[in-house]
mmCIF file of C-alpha atoms in Angstrom:
data_model
loop_
_atom_site.group_PDB
_atom_site.id
_atom_site.type_symbol
_atom_site.label_atom_id
_atom_site.label_comp_id
_atom_site.label_asym_id
_atom_site.label_seq_id
_atom_site.Cartn_x
_atom_site.Cartn_y
_atom_site.Cartn_z
ATOM 1 C CA MET A 1 38.284 66.096 -19.928
ATOM 2 C CA PHE A 2 41.510 64.752 -18.390
ATOM 3 C CA LYS A 3 40.615 61.237 -19.541
ATOM 4 C CA VAL A 4 39.994 62.464 -23.084
ATOM 5 C CA ILE A 5 43.420 64.133 -23.168
ATOM 6 C CA LEU A 6 45.092 60.937 -21.888
ATOM 7 C CA VAL A 7 43.369 58.897 -24.593
ATOM 8 C CA VAL A 8 44.570 61.317 -27.302
ATOM 9 C CA LEU A 9 48.099 61.279 -25.873
ATOM 10 C CA PHE A 10 48.234 57.495 -25.680
ATOM 11 C CA ALA A 11 46.746 56.989 -29.154
ATOM 12 C CA SER A 12 49.176 59.480 -30.714
ATOM 13 C CA LEU A 13 52.336 58.069 -29.110
ATOM 14 C CA LEU A 14 51.429 54.379 -29.229
ATOM 15 C CA PRO A 15 52.785 53.656 -32.766
ATOM 16 C CA LEU A 16 56.098 55.347 -31.990
ATOM 17 C CA LEU A 17 56.436 53.607 -28.616
ATOM 18 C CA ALA A 18 55.713 50.257 -30.263
ATOM 19 C CA MET A 19 58.444 50.880 -32.804
ATOM 20 C CA PHE A 20 60.815 51.927 -30.006
ATOM 21 C CA ALA A 21 60.088 48.682 -28.111
ATOM 22 C CA TYR A 22 60.579 46.659 -31.296
ATOM 23 C CA PHE A 23 64.039 48.158 -31.862
ATOM 24 C CA MET A 24 64.951 47.459 -28.247
ATOM 25 C CA LEU A 25 63.926 43.795 -28.558
ATOM 26 C CA LEU A 26 66.052 43.408 -31.687
ATOM 27 C CA GLY A 27 68.979 45.017 -29.909
ATOM 28 C CA GLN A 28 69.268 47.743 -32.540
ATOM 29 C CA SER A 29 70.113 51.375 -31.887
ATOM 30 C CA THR A 30 67.160 53.625 -31.138
ATOM 31 C CA ALA A 31 69.090 56.861 -31.742
ATOM 32 C CA SER A 32 67.403 57.262 -35.130
ATOM 33 C CA LEU A 33 64.062 57.436 -33.346
ATOM 34 C CA PHE A 34 65.007 60.422 -31.207
ATOM 35 C CA ILE A 35 64.047 63.126 -33.724
ATOM 36 C CA PRO A 36 60.697 61.484 -34.674
ATOM 37 C CA LEU A 37 59.988 61.073 -30.956
ATOM 38 C CA VAL A 38 60.617 64.748 -30.251
ATOM 39 C CA LEU A 39 58.477 65.806 -33.218
ATOM 40 C CA SER A 40 55.707 63.491 -32.074
ATOM 41 C CA VAL A 41 55.769 64.945 -28.582
ATOM 42 C CA ILE A 42 55.547 68.464 -29.999
ATOM 43 C CA SER A 43 52.689 67.435 -32.303
ATOM 44 C CA VAL A 44 50.820 65.730 -29.471
ATOM 45 C CA SER A 45 51.299 68.765 -27.223
ATOM 46 C CA VAL A 46 49.806 71.035 -29.867
ATOM 47 C CA ASN A 47 46.888 68.632 -30.363
ATOM 48 C CA ILE A 48 46.256 68.486 -26.627
ATOM 49 C CA LEU A 49 46.269 72.275 -26.415
ATOM 50 C CA LEU A 50 43.781 72.557 -29.282
ATOM 51 C CA LEU A 51 41.633 69.831 -27.740
ATOM 52 C CA TYR A 52 41.662 71.670 -24.432
ATOM 53 C CA LEU A 53 40.581 74.902 -26.105
ATOM 54 C CA LEU A 54 37.786 72.989 -27.840
ATOM 55 C CA LEU A 55 36.549 71.270 -24.691
ATOM 56 C CA LYS A 56 36.905 74.268 -22.381
ATOM 57 C CA PRO A 57 33.597 75.984 -23.399
ATOM 58 C CA ILE A 58 31.779 72.645 -23.166
ATOM 59 C CA LEU A 59 33.156 72.143 -19.667
ATOM 60 C CA PHE A 60 32.192 75.727 -18.817
ATOM 61 C CA THR A 61 28.626 75.071 -20.040
ATOM 62 C CA SER A 62 28.442 71.916 -17.930
ATOM 63 C CA LYS A 63 29.555 73.781 -14.808
ATOM 64 C CA GLN A 64 27.092 76.590 -15.461
ATOM 65 C CA LEU A 65 24.252 74.080 -15.817
ATOM 66 C CA ASP A 66 25.307 72.379 -12.599
ATOM 67 C CA GLY A 67 25.280 75.708 -10.771
ATOM 68 C CA TYR A 68 21.925 76.602 -12.279
ATOM 69 C CA ILE A 69 20.318 73.305 -11.215
ATOM 70 C CA ASN A 70 21.779 73.171 -7.705
ATOM 71 C CA ASN A 71 21.766 76.831 -6.759
ATOM 72 C CA GLU A 72 18.825 78.053 -8.875
ATOM 73 C CA VAL A 73 20.858 80.938 -10.268
ATOM 74 C CA PRO A 74 20.195 82.411 -13.737
ATOM 75 C CA LEU A 75 22.060 80.746 -16.561
ATOM 76 C CA HIS A 76 24.128 83.145 -18.670
ATOM 77 C CA LEU A 77 26.196 81.608 -21.443
ATOM 78 C CA PRO A 78 28.308 83.613 -23.908
ATOM 79 C CA ALA A 79 26.602 84.333 -27.223
ATOM 80 C CA GLY A 80 27.821 85.342 -30.649
ATOM 81 C CA HIS A 81 30.168 82.414 -31.332
ATOM 82 C CA LYS A 82 29.564 80.998 -34.799
ATOM 83 C CA ASP A 83 31.294 77.622 -34.452
ATOM 84 C CA GLU A 84 29.544 74.402 -33.460
ATOM 85 C CA VAL A 85 30.383 74.850 -29.772
ATOM 86 C CA GLY A 86 28.902 78.351 -29.841
ATOM 87 C CA VAL A 87 25.736 77.019 -31.431
ATOM 88 C CA LEU A 88 25.572 74.338 -28.719
ATOM 89 C CA MET A 89 25.824 76.976 -25.989
ATOM 90 C CA GLU A 90 23.068 79.058 -27.602
ATOM 91 C CA HIS A 91 20.820 75.993 -27.789
ATOM 92 C CA VAL A 92 21.465 75.160 -24.138
ATOM 93 C CA GLN A 93 20.602 78.738 -23.152
ATOM 94 C CA TYR A 94 17.452 78.687 -25.271
ATOM 95 C CA ILE A 95 16.219 75.326 -23.979
ATOM 96 C CA THR A 96 16.856 76.369 -20.370
ATOM 97 C CA GLN A 97 14.842 79.548 -20.824
ATOM 98 C CA LYS A 98 12.028 77.585 -22.455
ATOM 99 C CA LEU A 99 11.971 75.159 -19.513
ATOM 100 C CA GLU A 100 11.799 78.077 -17.083
ATOM 101 C CA PHE A 101 8.994 79.615 -19.084
ATOM 102 C CA MET A 102 7.016 76.369 -19.210
ATOM 103 C CA THR A 103 7.521 75.786 -15.485
ATOM 104 C CA ARG A 104 6.158 79.230 -14.657
ATOM 105 C CA SER A 105 3.235 78.637 -17.004
ATOM 106 C CA GLN A 106 2.131 75.456 -15.246
ATOM 107 C CA SER A 107 0.400 77.529 -12.602
ATOM 108 C CA LYS A 108 -1.557 79.413 -15.281
ATOM 109 C CA ASP A 109 -4.458 78.314 -17.454
ATOM 110 C CA THR A 110 -3.600 74.853 -18.787
ATOM 111 C CA ASN A 111 -5.726 75.529 -21.874
ATOM 112 C CA LEU A 112 -3.351 78.236 -23.120
ATOM 113 C CA ASP A 113 -0.171 77.924 -25.125
ATOM 114 C CA PRO A 114 2.527 79.356 -22.802
ATOM 115 C CA LEU A 115 4.365 81.211 -25.583
ATOM 116 C CA THR A 116 1.574 82.880 -27.583
ATOM 117 C CA ASN A 117 -1.111 82.918 -24.871
ATOM 118 C CA VAL A 118 -3.765 81.563 -27.251
ATOM 119 C CA LEU A 119 -5.506 78.189 -26.885
ATOM 120 C CA ASN A 120 -3.222 75.170 -27.115
ATOM 121 C CA ARG A 121 -3.833 72.185 -29.426
ATOM 122 C CA GLN A 122 -5.788 70.128 -26.902
ATOM 123 C CA ALA A 123 -8.093 72.984 -25.932
ATOM 124 C CA GLY A 124 -8.450 73.977 -29.591
ATOM 125 C CA GLU A 125 -9.583 70.510 -30.624
ATOM 126 C CA GLU A 126 -12.188 70.444 -27.849
ATOM 127 C CA ARG A 127 -13.418 73.926 -28.789
ATOM 128 C CA LEU A 128 -13.620 72.943 -32.446
ATOM 129 C CA ARG A 129 -15.759 69.886 -31.669
ATOM 130 C CA GLN A 130 -18.093 72.015 -29.570
ATOM 131 C CA ASP A 131 -18.380 74.651 -32.306
ATOM 132 C CA ILE A 132 -19.081 72.077 -35.023
ATOM 133 C CA ALA A 133 -21.814 70.523 -32.882
ATOM 134 C CA ARG A 134 -23.298 73.965 -32.272
ATOM 135 C CA ALA A 135 -23.114 74.931 -35.965
ATOM 136 C CA SER A 136 -24.777 71.674 -36.960
ATOM 137 C CA ARG A 137 -27.517 72.140 -34.357
ATOM 138 C CA ASP A 138 -28.210 75.802 -35.147
ATOM 139 C CA ASN A 139 -27.512 75.559 -38.887
ATOM 140 C CA SER A 140 -24.883 78.262 -38.425
ATOM 141 C CA ARG A 141 -22.047 79.081 -40.745
ATOM 142 C CA LEU A 142 -18.400 79.069 -39.741
ATOM 143 C CA LEU A 143 -15.018 79.142 -41.416
ATOM 144 C CA VAL A 144 -12.243 76.900 -40.107
ATOM 145 C CA VAL A 145 -8.814 78.253 -41.012
ATOM 146 C CA LEU A 146 -5.282 76.880 -40.812
ATOM 147 C CA LEU A 147 -2.407 79.397 -40.902
ATOM 148 C CA ASP A 148 1.175 78.310 -41.535
ATOM 149 C CA ILE A 149 4.320 80.490 -41.379
ATOM 150 C CA ASP A 150 6.329 79.905 -44.554
ATOM 151 C CA ASN A 151 9.990 78.871 -44.238
ATOM 152 C CA PHE A 152 9.841 78.987 -40.447
ATOM 153 C CA SER A 153 12.704 76.504 -40.020
ATOM 154 C CA GLN A 154 14.962 78.807 -42.060
ATOM 155 C CA ILE A 155 14.028 81.705 -39.776
ATOM 156 C CA ASN A 156 15.154 79.676 -36.754
ATOM 157 C CA GLU A 157 18.391 78.681 -38.470
ATOM 158 C CA SER A 158 19.226 82.177 -39.736
ATOM 159 C CA PHE A 159 18.094 84.353 -36.826
ATOM 160 C CA GLY A 160 17.882 81.945 -33.873
ATOM 161 C CA ARG A 161 14.996 80.358 -32.021
ATOM 162 C CA HIS A 162 14.433 83.461 -29.915
ATOM 163 C CA ILE A 163 13.449 85.369 -33.051
ATOM 164 C CA GLY A 164 11.315 82.413 -34.125
ATOM 165 C CA ASP A 165 9.395 82.737 -30.854
ATOM 166 C CA VAL A 166 8.949 86.467 -31.505
ATOM 167 C CA CYS A 167 7.483 85.652 -34.937
ATOM 168 C CA LEU A 168 5.027 83.134 -33.493
ATOM 169 C CA THR A 169 3.842 85.627 -30.880
ATOM 170 C CA HIS A 170 3.568 88.321 -33.552
ATOM 171 C CA VAL A 171 1.370 86.192 -35.837
ATOM 172 C CA ALA A 172 -0.871 85.204 -32.917
ATOM 173 C CA GLN A 173 -1.312 88.839 -31.886
ATOM 174 C CA VAL A 174 -2.026 90.039 -35.428
ATOM 175 C CA THR A 175 -4.657 87.323 -35.810
ATOM 176 C CA LEU A 176 -6.296 88.172 -32.486
ATOM 177 C CA ASN A 177 -6.461 91.839 -33.500
ATOM 178 C CA ASN A 178 -8.382 90.972 -36.675
ATOM 179 C CA ILE A 179 -11.087 88.616 -35.404
ATOM 180 C CA ARG A 180 -14.347 89.393 -33.623
ATOM 181 C CA LYS A 181 -15.712 88.415 -30.252
ATOM 182 C CA GLY A 182 -16.761 84.780 -30.431
ATOM 183 C CA ASP A 183 -14.074 83.917 -32.973
ATOM 184 C CA TRP A 184 -10.944 82.231 -31.652
ATOM 185 C CA ILE A 185 -7.456 81.008 -32.488
ATOM 186 C CA ALA A 186 -5.345 78.121 -31.193
ATOM 187 C CA ARG A 187 -1.720 77.215 -31.691
ATOM 188 C CA TRP A 188 -1.985 73.984 -33.635
ATOM 189 C CA GLY A 189 1.646 72.976 -33.244
ATOM 190 C CA GLY A 190 5.010 74.334 -34.373
ATOM 191 C CA ASP A 191 4.392 77.246 -36.725
ATOM 192 C CA ARG A 192 0.697 76.530 -37.372
ATOM 193 C CA PHE A 193 -2.423 78.141 -35.944
ATOM 194 C CA LEU A 194 -6.063 77.101 -36.283
ATOM 195 C CA MET A 195 -8.751 79.785 -36.334
ATOM 196 C CA VAL A 196 -12.561 79.686 -36.367
ATOM 197 C CA LEU A 197 -14.669 82.572 -37.716
ATOM 198 C CA TRP A 198 -18.416 82.596 -37.037
ATOM 199 C CA ASN A 199 -21.225 83.895 -39.281
ATOM 200 C CA PHE A 200 -19.248 86.024 -41.715
ATOM 201 C CA ASN A 201 -22.226 86.608 -44.046
ATOM 202 C CA ASN A 202 -21.710 90.343 -43.752
ATOM 203 C CA GLY A 203 -18.405 90.161 -45.580
ATOM 204 C CA GLU A 204 -16.167 88.036 -47.743
ATOM 205 C CA PRO A 205 -13.915 85.918 -45.465
ATOM 206 C CA ARG A 206 -10.992 86.263 -47.882
ATOM 207 C CA ILE A 207 -10.813 89.956 -46.945
ATOM 208 C CA VAL A 208 -10.157 89.048 -43.303
ATOM 209 C CA LEU A 209 -7.570 86.439 -44.258
ATOM 210 C CA GLU A 210 -5.789 88.794 -46.635
ATOM 211 C CA ARG A 211 -5.666 91.461 -43.926
ATOM 212 C CA ILE A 212 -4.098 89.000 -41.465
ATOM 213 C CA LYS A 213 -1.621 87.867 -44.100
ATOM 214 C CA LYS A 214 -0.686 91.448 -45.006
ATOM 215 C CA GLN A 215 -0.243 92.632 -41.422
ATOM 216 C CA SER A 216 1.823 89.586 -40.456
ATOM 217 C CA ILE A 217 4.529 90.700 -42.901
ATOM 218 C CA HIS A 218 5.468 93.639 -40.679
ATOM 219 C CA THR A 219 7.481 92.065 -37.866
ATOM 220 C CA PRO A 220 9.303 93.818 -35.000
ATOM 221 C CA MET A 221 12.491 93.330 -37.053
ATOM 222 C CA ASN A 222 11.094 95.497 -39.871
ATOM 223 C CA GLU A 223 12.972 95.132 -43.180
ATOM 224 C CA LEU A 224 15.441 92.608 -41.766
ATOM 225 C CA LEU A 225 12.771 89.928 -41.496
ATOM 226 C CA LYS A 226 9.376 89.757 -43.161
ATOM 227 C CA LEU A 227 6.976 86.887 -42.688
ATOM 228 C CA ASP A 228 4.642 85.279 -45.159
ATOM 229 C CA LEU A 229 1.707 83.019 -44.376
ATOM 230 C CA SER A 230 0.045 80.192 -46.253
ATOM 231 C CA ILE A 231 -3.645 79.982 -45.345
ATOM 232 C CA GLY A 232 -6.073 77.137 -45.968
ATOM 233 C CA ALA A 233 -9.758 77.438 -45.026
ATOM 234 C CA CYS A 234 -12.918 75.334 -45.122
ATOM 235 C CA ASP A 235 -16.372 76.927 -45.262
ATOM 236 C CA TYR A 236 -18.457 74.730 -42.947
ATOM 237 C CA GLN A 237 -22.247 74.518 -43.068
ATOM 238 C CA ASN A 238 -23.173 70.850 -42.821
ATOM 239 C CA GLU A 239 -22.642 68.123 -40.269
ATOM 240 C CA VAL A 240 -19.232 66.517 -40.782
ATOM 241 C CA ASP A 241 -16.742 64.547 -38.716
ATOM 242 C CA VAL A 242 -13.975 66.654 -37.170
ATOM 243 C CA ASP A 243 -11.216 64.412 -38.510
ATOM 244 C CA ILE A 244 -12.627 64.676 -42.050
ATOM 245 C CA LEU A 245 -12.771 68.459 -41.716
ATOM 246 C CA LEU A 246 -9.160 68.615 -40.521
ATOM 247 C CA GLY A 247 -8.118 66.382 -43.414
ATOM 248 C CA LYS A 248 -9.759 68.756 -45.906
ATOM 249 C CA LEU A 249 -8.129 71.659 -44.112
ATOM 250 C CA ASN A 250 -4.677 70.128 -44.570
ATOM 251 C CA GLU A 251 -5.426 69.627 -48.266
ATOM 252 C CA CYS A 252 -6.407 73.297 -48.552
ATOM 253 C CA MET A 253 -3.178 74.287 -46.838
ATOM 254 C CA TYR A 254 -1.163 72.198 -49.294
ATOM 255 C CA GLN A 255 -2.980 73.833 -52.214
ATOM 256 C CA ALA A 256 -2.318 77.272 -50.723
ATOM 257 C CA LYS A 257 1.407 76.538 -50.593
ATOM 258 C CA GLN A 258 1.413 75.228 -54.153
ATOM 259 C CA SER A 259 -0.838 77.830 -55.775
ATOM 260 C CA GLY A 260 0.044 81.308 -56.937
ATOM 261 C CA SER A 261 -3.114 82.881 -55.561
ATOM 262 C CA GLY A 262 -1.470 84.792 -52.742
ATOM 263 C CA GLY A 263 -1.134 81.785 -50.445
ATOM 264 C CA ILE A 264 -4.855 81.647 -49.540
ATOM 265 C CA GLU A 265 -7.077 78.725 -50.483
ATOM 266 C CA ILE A 266 -10.736 78.449 -49.436
ATOM 267 C CA CYS A 267 -12.191 74.997 -50.092
ATOM 268 C CA PRO A 268 -15.822 74.419 -51.048
ATOM 269 C CA LYS A 269 -18.489 73.998 -48.373
ATOM 270 C CA SER A 270 -18.274 70.765 -46.389
#
């Protein structure tokens, strides 16, 4: 920080010092430069003070991170500041907590998403391939579903990433509470989840999806924050490549976001 202040001081006074040297070389009086010099010094002093106040929280954050890394003490940065530096400190705190969380999760099941505790993308893809092979072999019926939280980036920007994590966990839990044994859900990345429902001949699958969508609205933040989901689904009965199925699923999701049918789109049988 000291170097930054020296650079600002030098850059601010350099034009005036150059003019002062020029007058000296010409042998002219420099008395007329006294008042501008004093005003420049005052202006530079104020700028240095403001720069110090700006850099102080950044320096504080750096020292806190250094203490956290070397001494393994909890990181506690001030919250509630709305300027850019405050946002930086909140992001540093959030990322540090996420790293701690991921480190602790390494000793757990590597097939699970550490935040929502459902299958992660890699395990979900493997499970999906196994289920498609089984459905093709047994001529079983299954529904592959993609759930997407609408406007999730705005939730992070307006309420913070901590609340975004709460929303992801909430949607995962609501979904788990509404599926049967043998059905499963995986976090597909970001704010998306993939779900597989087996043999739903005893009921219309849209009813299950609408129930999940309706219950996801009610978040722990109540009226302050309500979620909405876009849901795309493919009714699978025939042998099909997994990549083709996922492509159709993405198309269904796009249609669900564009349509006015309650954000749920079930594509024809594969």
